[in-house]
PDB file of C-alpha atoms and ligand atoms in Angstrom:
ATOM      1  CA  MET C   1     105.365  78.251  83.339  1.00 44.00           C
ATOM      2  CA  THR C   2     101.820  79.644  83.358  1.00 43.00           C
ATOM      3  CA  THR C   3     100.147  79.253  79.853  1.00 42.00           C
ATOM      4  CA  PRO C   4      96.874  80.567  78.667  1.00 42.00           C
ATOM      5  CA  ASP C   5      95.779  77.370  79.670  1.00 39.00           C
ATOM      6  CA  SER C   6      96.349  77.094  83.315  1.00 44.00           C
ATOM      7  CA  GLN C   7      94.219  80.217  83.539  1.00 52.00           C
ATOM      8  CA  GLY C   8      91.400  80.594  85.818  1.00 63.00           C
ATOM      9  CA  GLN C   9      89.382  82.873  88.105  1.00 85.00           C
ATOM     10  CA  THR C  10      91.668  82.274  91.218  1.00 94.00           C
ATOM     11  CA  PRO C  11      95.530  82.614  90.766  1.00 98.00           C
ATOM     12  CA  GLN C  12      97.341  80.123  91.638  1.00 98.00           C
ATOM     13  CA  HIS C  13     100.669  82.049  92.203  1.00 98.00           C
ATOM     14  CA  ILE C  14     100.965  85.458  93.912  1.00 98.00           C
ATOM     15  CA  ALA C  15     104.038  86.980  94.347  1.00 99.00           C
ATOM     16  CA  ILE C  16     104.046  89.708  96.731  1.00 99.00           C
ATOM     17  CA  ILE C  17     106.680  92.932  97.438  1.00 99.00           C
ATOM     18  CA  MET C  18     105.704  93.686 100.843  1.00 98.00           C
ATOM     19  CA  ASP C  19     106.678  97.191 101.104  1.00 98.00           C
ATOM     20  CA  GLY C  20     105.817 100.114 103.461  1.00 98.00           C
ATOM     21  CA  ASN C  21     107.088  98.626 107.242  1.00 98.00           C
ATOM     22  CA  GLY C  22     109.434 101.372 107.812  1.00 98.00           C
ATOM     23  CA  ARG C  23     106.592 104.297 107.105  1.00 98.00           C
ATOM     24  CA  TRP C  24     103.568 102.515 108.917  1.00 98.00           C
ATOM     25  CA  ALA C  25     106.535 102.263 111.958  1.00 98.00           C
ATOM     26  CA  LYS C  26     107.365 105.881 111.326  1.00 98.00           C
ATOM     27  CA  GLN C  27     103.634 106.846 111.290  1.00 98.00           C
ATOM     28  CA  LYS C  28     103.386 105.144 114.595  1.00 98.00           C
ATOM     29  CA  GLY C  29     106.787 107.107 116.263  1.00 98.00           C
ATOM     30  CA  ARG C  30     108.491 103.819 116.134  1.00 98.00           C
ATOM     31  CA  PRO C  31     111.774 102.561 115.126  1.00 98.00           C
ATOM     32  CA  ARG C  32     111.324 100.684 111.748  1.00 98.00           C
ATOM     33  CA  ALA C  33     112.352  97.374 113.217  1.00 98.00           C
ATOM     34  CA  PHE C  34     109.050  97.537 114.814  1.00 98.00           C
ATOM     35  CA  GLY C  35     107.468  97.856 111.444  1.00 98.00           C
ATOM     36  CA  HIS C  36     109.368  94.662 110.127  1.00 98.00           C
ATOM     37  CA  LYS C  37     108.294  92.830 113.413  1.00 98.00           C
ATOM     38  CA  ALA C  38     104.519  93.532 112.718  1.00 98.00           C
ATOM     39  CA  GLY C  39     105.452  92.622 108.898  1.00 98.00           C
ATOM     40  CA  VAL C  40     105.867  89.013 110.202  1.00 98.00           C
ATOM     41  CA  ASP C  41     102.416  88.859 111.523  1.00 98.00           C
ATOM     42  CA  ALA C  42     101.091  90.016 108.000  1.00 98.00           C
ATOM     43  CA  VAL C  43     103.351  87.316 106.511  1.00 98.00           C
ATOM     44  CA  ARG C  44     101.048  84.652 108.752  1.00 98.00           C
ATOM     45  CA  ARG C  45      97.843  86.388 107.708  1.00 98.00           C
ATOM     46  CA  ALA C  46      98.679  86.046 103.861  1.00 98.00           C
ATOM     47  CA  VAL C  47      99.543  82.766 104.256  1.00 98.00           C
ATOM     48  CA  ARG C  48      96.361  81.714 105.520  1.00 98.00           C
ATOM     49  CA  ALA C  49      94.454  83.830 103.656  1.00 98.00           C
ATOM     50  CA  CYS C  50      95.679  82.608 100.514  1.00 98.00           C
ATOM     51  CA  GLY C  51      95.315  79.094 101.648  1.00 98.00           C
ATOM     52  CA  ASN C  52      91.865  79.942 102.398  1.00 98.00           C
ATOM     53  CA  ALA C  53      91.498  81.447  98.604  1.00 98.00           C
ATOM     54  CA  GLY C  54      92.889  78.256  97.032  1.00 98.00           C
ATOM     55  CA  VAL C  55      95.937  79.898  95.985  1.00 98.00           C
ATOM     56  CA  ARG C  56      98.426  76.949  96.080  1.00 98.00           C
ATOM     57  CA  TYR C  57     102.069  79.317  95.505  1.00 98.00           C
ATOM     58  CA  LEU C  58     103.015  82.400  97.598  1.00 99.00           C
ATOM     59  CA  THR C  59     106.286  84.377  97.045  1.00 99.00           C
ATOM     60  CA  LEU C  60     107.180  87.184  99.298  1.00 99.00           C
ATOM     61  CA  PHE C  61     110.070  89.187  99.028  1.00 98.00           C
ATOM     62  CA  GLY C  62     111.876  89.580 102.245  1.00 98.00           C
ATOM     63  CA  PHE C  63     115.444  90.923 101.615  1.00 98.00           C
ATOM     64  CA  SER C  64     116.498  92.552  98.276  1.00 98.00           C
ATOM     65  CA  THR C  65     120.112  92.061  96.859  1.00 98.00           C
ATOM     66  CA  GLU C  66     120.110  95.924  97.044  1.00 98.00           C
ATOM     67  CA  ASN C  67     118.749  95.921 100.509  1.00 98.00           C
ATOM     68  CA  TRP C  68     122.380  95.819 101.672  1.00 98.00           C
ATOM     69  CA  ARG C  69     122.529  99.244 101.444  1.00 98.00           C
ATOM     70  CA  ARG C  70     120.734  99.522 104.472  1.00 98.00           C
ATOM     71  CA  PRO C  71     122.162 100.521 108.002  1.00 98.00           C
ATOM     72  CA  ALA C  72     123.704  97.424 109.508  1.00 98.00           C
ATOM     73  CA  GLU C  73     121.504  97.513 112.445  1.00 98.00           C
ATOM     74  CA  GLU C  74     118.116  97.213 110.212  1.00 98.00           C
ATOM     75  CA  ILE C  75     119.889  94.348 108.107  1.00 98.00           C
ATOM     76  CA  GLU C  76     120.503  92.674 111.575  1.00 98.00           C
ATOM     77  CA  ALA C  77     117.003  92.900 112.698  1.00 98.00           C
ATOM     78  CA  LEU C  78     115.654  91.401 109.071  1.00 98.00           C
ATOM     79  CA  PHE C  79     117.601  88.305 109.569  1.00 98.00           C
ATOM     80  CA  GLU C  80     116.909  87.995 113.077  1.00 98.00           C
ATOM     81  CA  LEU C  81     113.089  88.068 111.853  1.00 98.00           C
ATOM     82  CA  LEU C  82     113.963  85.476 109.470  1.00 98.00           C
ATOM     83  CA  ARG C  83     115.566  83.091 111.838  1.00 98.00           C
ATOM     84  CA  ARG C  84     112.606  84.012 114.300  1.00 98.00           C
ATOM     85  CA  PHE C  85     110.222  83.021 112.013  1.00 98.00           C
ATOM     86  CA  VAL C  86     111.518  79.493 111.111  1.00 98.00           C
ATOM     87  CA  ASP C  87     112.218  79.026 114.902  1.00 97.00           C
ATOM     88  CA  ALA C  88     108.516  79.896 115.538  1.00 98.00           C
ATOM     89  CA  ASP C  89     106.498  78.688 112.623  1.00 98.00           C
ATOM     90  CA  LEU C  90     108.507  75.689 110.735  1.00 98.00           C
ATOM     91  CA  GLU C  91     106.995  72.741 112.527  1.00 98.00           C
ATOM     92  CA  LYS C  92     103.197  74.275 112.148  1.00 98.00           C
ATOM     93  CA  LEU C  93     104.018  74.789 108.844  1.00 98.00           C
ATOM     94  CA  HIS C  94     105.617  71.490 108.050  1.00 98.00           C
ATOM     95  CA  LYS C  95     102.448  70.046 109.773  1.00 98.00           C
ATOM     96  CA  GLU C  96     100.129  72.024 107.272  1.00 98.00           C
ATOM     97  CA  GLY C  97     101.740  70.395 104.747  1.00 98.00           C
ATOM     98  CA  VAL C  98     103.391  73.517 103.462  1.00 98.00           C
ATOM     99  CA  ARG C  99     107.051  73.169 101.542  1.00 98.00           C
ATOM    100  CA  VAL C 100     109.054  76.418 102.589  1.00 98.00           C
ATOM    101  CA  ARG C 101     111.828  77.382  99.801  1.00 98.00           C
ATOM    102  CA  ILE C 102     114.105  80.055 100.531  1.00 98.00           C
ATOM    103  CA  LEU C 103     114.799  81.895  96.879  1.00 98.00           C
ATOM    104  CA  GLY C 104     118.264  84.230  96.326  1.00 98.00           C
ATOM    105  CA  SER C 105     121.838  83.743  96.850  1.00 98.00           C
ATOM    106  CA  ARG C 106     123.627  82.466 100.007  1.00 98.00           C
ATOM    107  CA  GLU C 107     126.369  84.541  98.985  1.00 98.00           C
ATOM    108  CA  GLY C 108     127.047  87.106 102.081  1.00 97.00           C
ATOM    109  CA  LEU C 109     124.809  85.194 104.689  1.00 98.00           C
ATOM    110  CA  SER C 110     126.061  83.878 108.056  1.00 97.00           C
ATOM    111  CA  PRO C 111     126.436  80.165 108.347  1.00 98.00           C
ATOM    112  CA  ASP C 112     123.857  80.310 111.167  1.00 97.00           C
ATOM    113  CA  LEU C 113     121.231  81.724 108.743  1.00 98.00           C
ATOM    114  CA  ILE C 114     122.485  79.212 106.017  1.00 98.00           C
ATOM    115  CA  SER C 115     121.658  76.425 108.179  1.00 98.00           C
ATOM    116  CA  ILE C 116     118.317  77.515 109.449  1.00 98.00           C
ATOM    117  CA  ILE C 117     117.196  78.099 105.611  1.00 98.00           C
ATOM    118  CA  GLU C 118     118.458  74.486 105.119  1.00 98.00           C
ATOM    119  CA  ARG C 119     116.764  73.288 107.949  1.00 98.00           C
ATOM    120  CA  ALA C 120     113.569  74.656 106.838  1.00 98.00           C
ATOM    121  CA  GLU C 121     113.626  73.310 103.081  1.00 98.00           C
ATOM    122  CA  VAL C 122     114.868  70.042 104.192  1.00 98.00           C
ATOM    123  CA  ARG C 123     111.998  69.652 106.769  1.00 98.00           C
ATOM    124  CA  THR C 124     109.323  70.193 104.489  1.00 98.00           C
ATOM    125  CA  ARG C 125     110.721  69.234 101.125  1.00 98.00           C
ATOM    126  CA  GLU C 126     108.117  66.451 100.778  1.00 98.00           C
ATOM    127  CA  ASN C 127     105.049  68.643 101.301  1.00 98.00           C
ATOM    128  CA  SER C 128     102.790  69.930  98.629  1.00 98.00           C
ATOM    129  CA  ALA C 129      99.691  71.403 100.045  1.00 98.00           C
ATOM    130  CA  PHE C 130     100.812  74.687  99.992  1.00 98.00           C
ATOM    131  CA  PHE C 131     104.267  76.139  98.344  1.00 98.00           C
ATOM    132  CA  LEU C 132     105.749  79.534 100.598  1.00 98.00           C
ATOM    133  CA  ASN C 133     108.833  80.884  98.868  1.00 98.00           C
ATOM    134  CA  VAL C 134     110.603  83.389 100.855  1.00 98.00           C
ATOM    135  CA  ALA C 135     113.112  85.640  98.388  1.00 98.00           C
ATOM    136  CA  PHE C 136     115.617  86.868 100.760  1.00 98.00           C
ATOM    137  CA  ASN C 137     119.074  88.026  99.576  1.00 98.00           C
ATOM    138  CA  TYR C 138     117.595  87.801  96.553  1.00 99.00           C
ATOM    139  CA  GLY C 139     117.632  90.078  93.030  1.00 99.00           C
ATOM    140  CA  GLY C 140     116.361  89.596  89.815  1.00 99.00           C
ATOM    141  CA  ARG C 141     119.410  90.611  87.787  1.00 98.00           C
ATOM    142  CA  ASP C 142     121.563  88.357  90.368  1.00 98.00           C
ATOM    143  CA  GLU C 143     119.482  85.413  89.475  1.00 99.00           C
ATOM    144  CA  LEU C 144     119.874  85.601  86.106  1.00 99.00           C
ATOM    145  CA  VAL C 145     123.436  86.214  86.242  1.00 98.00           C
ATOM    146  CA  ARG C 146     124.066  83.110  88.587  1.00 98.00           C
ATOM    147  CA  ALA C 147     122.023  81.080  86.273  1.00 98.00           C
ATOM    148  CA  ALA C 148     124.178  82.401  83.149  1.00 98.00           C
ATOM    149  CA  LYS C 149     127.110  81.251  84.887  1.00 98.00           C
ATOM    150  CA  ALA C 150     125.573  78.353  85.851  1.00 98.00           C
ATOM    151  CA  ILE C 151     124.886  77.514  82.161  1.00 98.00           C
ATOM    152  CA  ALA C 152     127.960  78.442  80.944  1.00 98.00           C
ATOM    153  CA  LYS C 153     130.175  76.101  83.372  1.00 98.00           C
ATOM    154  CA  ALA C 154     128.114  73.575  82.214  1.00 98.00           C
ATOM    155  CA  ALA C 155     128.443  74.328  78.272  1.00 98.00           C
ATOM    156  CA  LYS C 156     132.298  74.599  79.138  1.00 98.00           C
ATOM    157  CA  SER C 157     132.826  71.232  80.694  1.00 98.00           C
ATOM    158  CA  GLY C 158     130.774  69.464  77.806  1.00 98.00           C
ATOM    159  CA  ASP C 159     127.367  68.574  80.046  1.00 98.00           C
ATOM    160  CA  LEU C 160     125.654  71.290  78.071  1.00 98.00           C
ATOM    161  CA  ASP C 161     125.422  71.999  73.704  1.00 98.00           C
ATOM    162  CA  PRO C 162     124.646  76.032  73.520  1.00 98.00           C
ATOM    163  CA  ASP C 163     122.281  75.322  71.194  1.00 98.00           C
ATOM    164  CA  GLN C 164     119.941  73.447  73.905  1.00 97.00           C
ATOM    165  CA  ILE C 165     119.806  76.484  75.634  1.00 98.00           C
ATOM    166  CA  ASN C 166     115.997  77.643  75.374  1.00 98.00           C
ATOM    167  CA  GLU C 167     113.486  79.566  77.629  1.00 98.00           C
ATOM    168  CA  GLU C 168     112.492  76.322  79.457  1.00 98.00           C
ATOM    169  CA  LEU C 169     116.345  75.386  79.771  1.00 98.00           C
ATOM    170  CA  TYR C 170     116.910  78.830  81.351  1.00 98.00           C
ATOM    171  CA  SER C 171     114.121  78.714  83.429  1.00 98.00           C
ATOM    172  CA  SER C 172     115.245  75.229  84.975  1.00 98.00           C
ATOM    173  CA  PHE C 173     118.540  77.070  86.080  1.00 98.00           C
ATOM    174  CA  LEU C 174     116.697  79.636  88.216  1.00 98.00           C
ATOM    175  CA  ASP C 175     115.657  79.633  91.920  1.00 98.00           C
ATOM    176  CA  THR C 176     112.087  79.248  90.746  1.00 98.00           C
ATOM    177  CA  SER C 177     112.936  76.392  88.658  1.00 97.00           C
ATOM    178  CA  ASP C 178     110.114  74.025  89.489  1.00 94.00           C
ATOM    179  CA  LEU C 179     107.621  76.717  90.594  1.00 98.00           C
ATOM    180  CA  PRO C 180     104.787  78.333  88.293  1.00 98.00           C
ATOM    181  CA  ASP C 181     105.244  81.474  87.112  1.00 98.00           C
ATOM    182  CA  PRO C 182     103.170  84.432  89.246  1.00 98.00           C
ATOM    183  CA  ASP C 183      99.836  85.227  88.059  1.00 98.00           C
ATOM    184  CA  ILE C 184      99.863  88.309  90.116  1.00 98.00           C
ATOM    185  CA  LEU C 185     102.417  90.141  91.207  1.00 98.00           C
ATOM    186  CA  LEU C 186     101.222  92.296  94.086  1.00 99.00           C
ATOM    187  CA  ARG C 187     102.940  95.516  95.519  1.00 99.00           C
ATOM    188  CA  THR C 188     101.847  97.346  99.134  1.00 98.00           C
ATOM    189  CA  SER C 189     102.463 101.067  99.815  1.00 98.00           C
ATOM    190  CA  GLY C 190     101.547 102.971  97.046  1.00 98.00           C
ATOM    191  CA  GLU C 191     105.523 102.407  95.255  1.00 98.00           C
ATOM    192  CA  TYR C 192     104.869 101.417  91.423  1.00 98.00           C
ATOM    193  CA  ARG C 193     107.989  99.573  90.718  1.00 98.00           C
ATOM    194  CA  ILE C 194     109.084  96.210  90.608  1.00 98.00           C
ATOM    195  CA  SER C 195     112.489  96.709  92.441  1.00 98.00           C
ATOM    196  CA  ASN C 196     114.469  93.735  91.021  1.00 98.00           C
ATOM    197  CA  PHE C 197     111.801  90.888  92.296  1.00 99.00           C
ATOM    198  CA  LEU C 198     111.526  88.339  89.700  1.00 99.00           C
ATOM    199  CA  LEU C 199     112.590  90.069  86.014  1.00 98.00           C
ATOM    200  CA  TRP C 200     112.249  86.895  84.164  1.00 98.00           C
ATOM    201  CA  GLN C 201     109.069  85.282  85.728  1.00 98.00           C
ATOM    202  CA  CYS C 202     106.958  88.416  86.107  1.00 98.00           C
ATOM    203  CA  ALA C 203     106.887  88.718  82.042  1.00 98.00           C
ATOM    204  CA  TYR C 204     102.905  88.345  82.186  1.00 98.00           C
ATOM    205  CA  SER C 205     102.235  88.579  85.210  1.00 98.00           C
ATOM    206  CA  GLU C 206      99.143  90.936  86.584  1.00 98.00           C
ATOM    207  CA  PHE C 207     100.519  93.722  88.305  1.00 98.00           C
ATOM    208  CA  ILE C 208      98.216  94.945  91.202  1.00 98.00           C
ATOM    209  CA  PHE C 209      99.708  97.794  93.433  1.00 98.00           C
ATOM    210  CA  LEU C 210      97.659  98.479  96.444  1.00 98.00           C
ATOM    211  CA  ASP C 211      98.040 102.269  97.573  1.00 97.00           C
ATOM    212  CA  ASN C 212      96.308 102.738 101.045  1.00 95.00           C
ATOM    213  CA  VAL C 213      98.229  99.688 102.624  1.00 98.00           C
ATOM    214  CA  MET C 214     101.334  99.445 104.327  1.00 98.00           C
ATOM    215  CA  TRP C 215     102.447  95.545 104.422  1.00 99.00           C
ATOM    216  CA  PRO C 216     101.945  95.726 108.243  1.00 99.00           C
ATOM    217  CA  ASP C 217      98.546  96.259 107.736  1.00 99.00           C
ATOM    218  CA  PHE C 218      97.832  93.493 105.028  1.00 99.00           C
ATOM    219  CA  ASP C 219      94.960  91.134 105.831  1.00 98.00           C
ATOM    220  CA  GLU C 220      92.533  88.674 104.143  1.00 98.00           C
ATOM    221  CA  THR C 221      90.405  91.557 103.273  1.00 98.00           C
ATOM    222  CA  HIS C 222      93.409  93.162 101.000  1.00 98.00           C
ATOM    223  CA  LEU C 223      93.962  89.724  99.240  1.00 98.00           C
ATOM    224  CA  GLN C 224      90.126  89.532  98.636  1.00 98.00           C
ATOM    225  CA  MET C 225      90.620  93.113  96.667  1.00 98.00           C
ATOM    226  CA  ALA C 226      93.580  91.674  94.531  1.00 98.00           C
ATOM    227  CA  LEU C 227      91.544  88.573  93.422  1.00 98.00           C
ATOM    228  CA  GLU C 228      88.833  90.879  92.455  1.00 97.00           C
ATOM    229  CA  ILE C 229      90.951  93.279  90.497  1.00 97.00           C
ATOM    230  CA  TYR C 230      92.446  90.031  88.958  1.00 98.00           C
ATOM    231  CA  ALA C 231      89.142  88.582  87.750  1.00 96.00           C
ATOM    232  CA  SER C 232      88.404  91.420  86.003  1.00 96.00           C
ATOM    233  CA  ARG C 233      91.658  91.419  84.068  1.00 96.00           C
ATOM    234  CA  ASP C 234      91.988  89.937  80.388  1.00 95.00           C
ATOM    235  CA  ARG C 235      95.078  87.596  80.495  1.00 95.00           C
ATOM    236  CA  ARG C 236      95.637  87.823  76.607  1.00 95.00           C
ATOM    237  CA  TYR C 237      99.651  86.625  76.416  1.00 96.00           C
ATOM    238  CA  GLY C 238      99.876  88.794  73.360  1.00 96.00           C
ATOM    239  CA  GLY C 239      96.777  86.941  71.561  1.00 96.00           C
ATOM    240  CA  VAL C 240      93.586  88.496  71.479  1.00 94.00           C
ATOM    241  CA  LYS C 241      90.794  88.792  73.601  1.00 83.00           C
ATOM    242  CA  ARG C 242      88.936  86.029  74.587  1.00 68.00           C
ATOM    243  CA  ALA C 243      85.193  85.769  73.259  1.00 66.00           C
TER     244      ALA C 243
HETATM  245  C1  IPE R   1     109.434  96.759 103.505  1.00 94.70           C
HETATM  246  O1  IPE R   1     109.520  97.896 104.246  1.00 94.70           O
HETATM  247  C2  IPE R   1     110.568  95.323 103.880  1.00 94.70           C
HETATM  248  C3  IPE R   1     111.756  95.516 103.394  1.00 94.70           C
HETATM  249  C4  IPE R   1     112.134  95.840 102.560  1.00 94.70           C
HETATM  250  C5  IPE R   1     112.643  93.959 103.786  1.00 94.70           C
HETATM  251  P1  IPE R   1     110.452  98.727 103.858  1.00 94.70           P
HETATM  252  O2  IPE R   1     111.491  98.565 104.953  1.00 94.70           O
HETATM  253  O3  IPE R   1     110.757  99.036 102.284  1.00 94.70           O
HETATM  254  O4  IPE R   1     109.284 100.142 104.048  1.00 94.70           O
HETATM  255  P2  IPE R   1     109.533 101.288 103.820  1.00 94.70           P
HETATM  256  O5  IPE R   1     109.473 101.419 101.980  1.00 94.70           O
HETATM  257  O6  IPE R   1     110.872 102.170 104.023  1.00 94.70           O
HETATM  258  O7  IPE R   1     108.091 102.308 104.706  1.00 94.70           O
HETATM  259  C1  IPE R   2     111.867  95.698  97.878  1.00 94.70           C
HETATM  260  O1  IPE R   2     111.417  96.774  98.720  1.00 94.70           O
HETATM  261  C2  IPE R   2     112.637  94.678  98.524  1.00 94.70           C
HETATM  262  C3  IPE R   2     111.429  94.182  99.467  1.00 94.70           C
HETATM  263  C4  IPE R   2     110.210  94.117  99.932  1.00 94.70           C
HETATM  264  C5  IPE R   2     112.046  92.949 100.030  1.00 94.70           C
HETATM  265  P1  IPE R   2     112.013  98.262  98.712  1.00 94.70           P
HETATM  266  O2  IPE R   2     111.517  99.188  99.903  1.00 94.70           O
HETATM  267  O3  IPE R   2     113.657  98.041  99.242  1.00 94.70           O
HETATM  268  O4  IPE R   2     112.265  98.733  97.514  1.00 94.70           O
HETATM  269  P2  IPE R   2     112.771 100.480  96.877  1.00 94.70           P
HETATM  270  O5  IPE R   2     114.130 100.449  97.521  1.00 94.70           O
HETATM  271  O6  IPE R   2     111.624 101.360  97.378  1.00 94.70           O
HETATM  272  O7  IPE R   2     112.476 100.259  95.239  1.00 94.70           O
HETATM  273 MG1   MG R   3     110.403 100.086 101.060  1.00 94.70          MG
END
């Protein structure tokens, strides 16, 4: 958990709702899938920029539990991009010491996609230079429900006393169990909402909305803008302003 003590000028964890791929493509008269493809290049830029800036944890929202409402063709294009991203980038990320994790439910994902996810996680699990988390088939409410179910089962089987349940224990049942809470929640594209992302973990995150940036255009200068905004914020965690 992020505590006031871990607060510094450089955030340790940034979470991003990568939004605006579809509008970016539309502006160019191209299909939505073209925007998603360009979005993967922006992911690569974001990882590099965070690494250069000294940010150690990056969590990206790639596919939400609500994105199943999209046309089948678009869903398949997004799944295909995850497959290709792992195929093309896994070894490079591994060499750079990046630990890759996929947050979210495996339910509804095809066996081949699940095995690709597992390959990425197993290959990089000893790494600790940088932590890249991709939230895929992820919903904050779904995560909270899955955690509640697992806790209830542990209580029912006698492995856990309900009186032991506190915030720390609850956190340990989430997909993000060993990750610090995000210092920044960043969203591109001019939408001002959380869209079911990291509901528990963003309790004290600084929300930053980049109005005029569609995700495929995201680069290091936008990260720098976010870092400057973050540095100007005063995080109080319910306390009083720091001297
Ligand atoms: C974000 O871009 C990518 C995903 C949700 C996977 P969108 O596809 O939501 O793009 P817009 O919001 O329609 O422009
Ligand atoms: C949130 O974006 C999900 C991802 C970025 C993966 P959406 O574009 O799906 O969110 P809404 O529908 O605008 O809230
Ligand atoms: Mg969107």
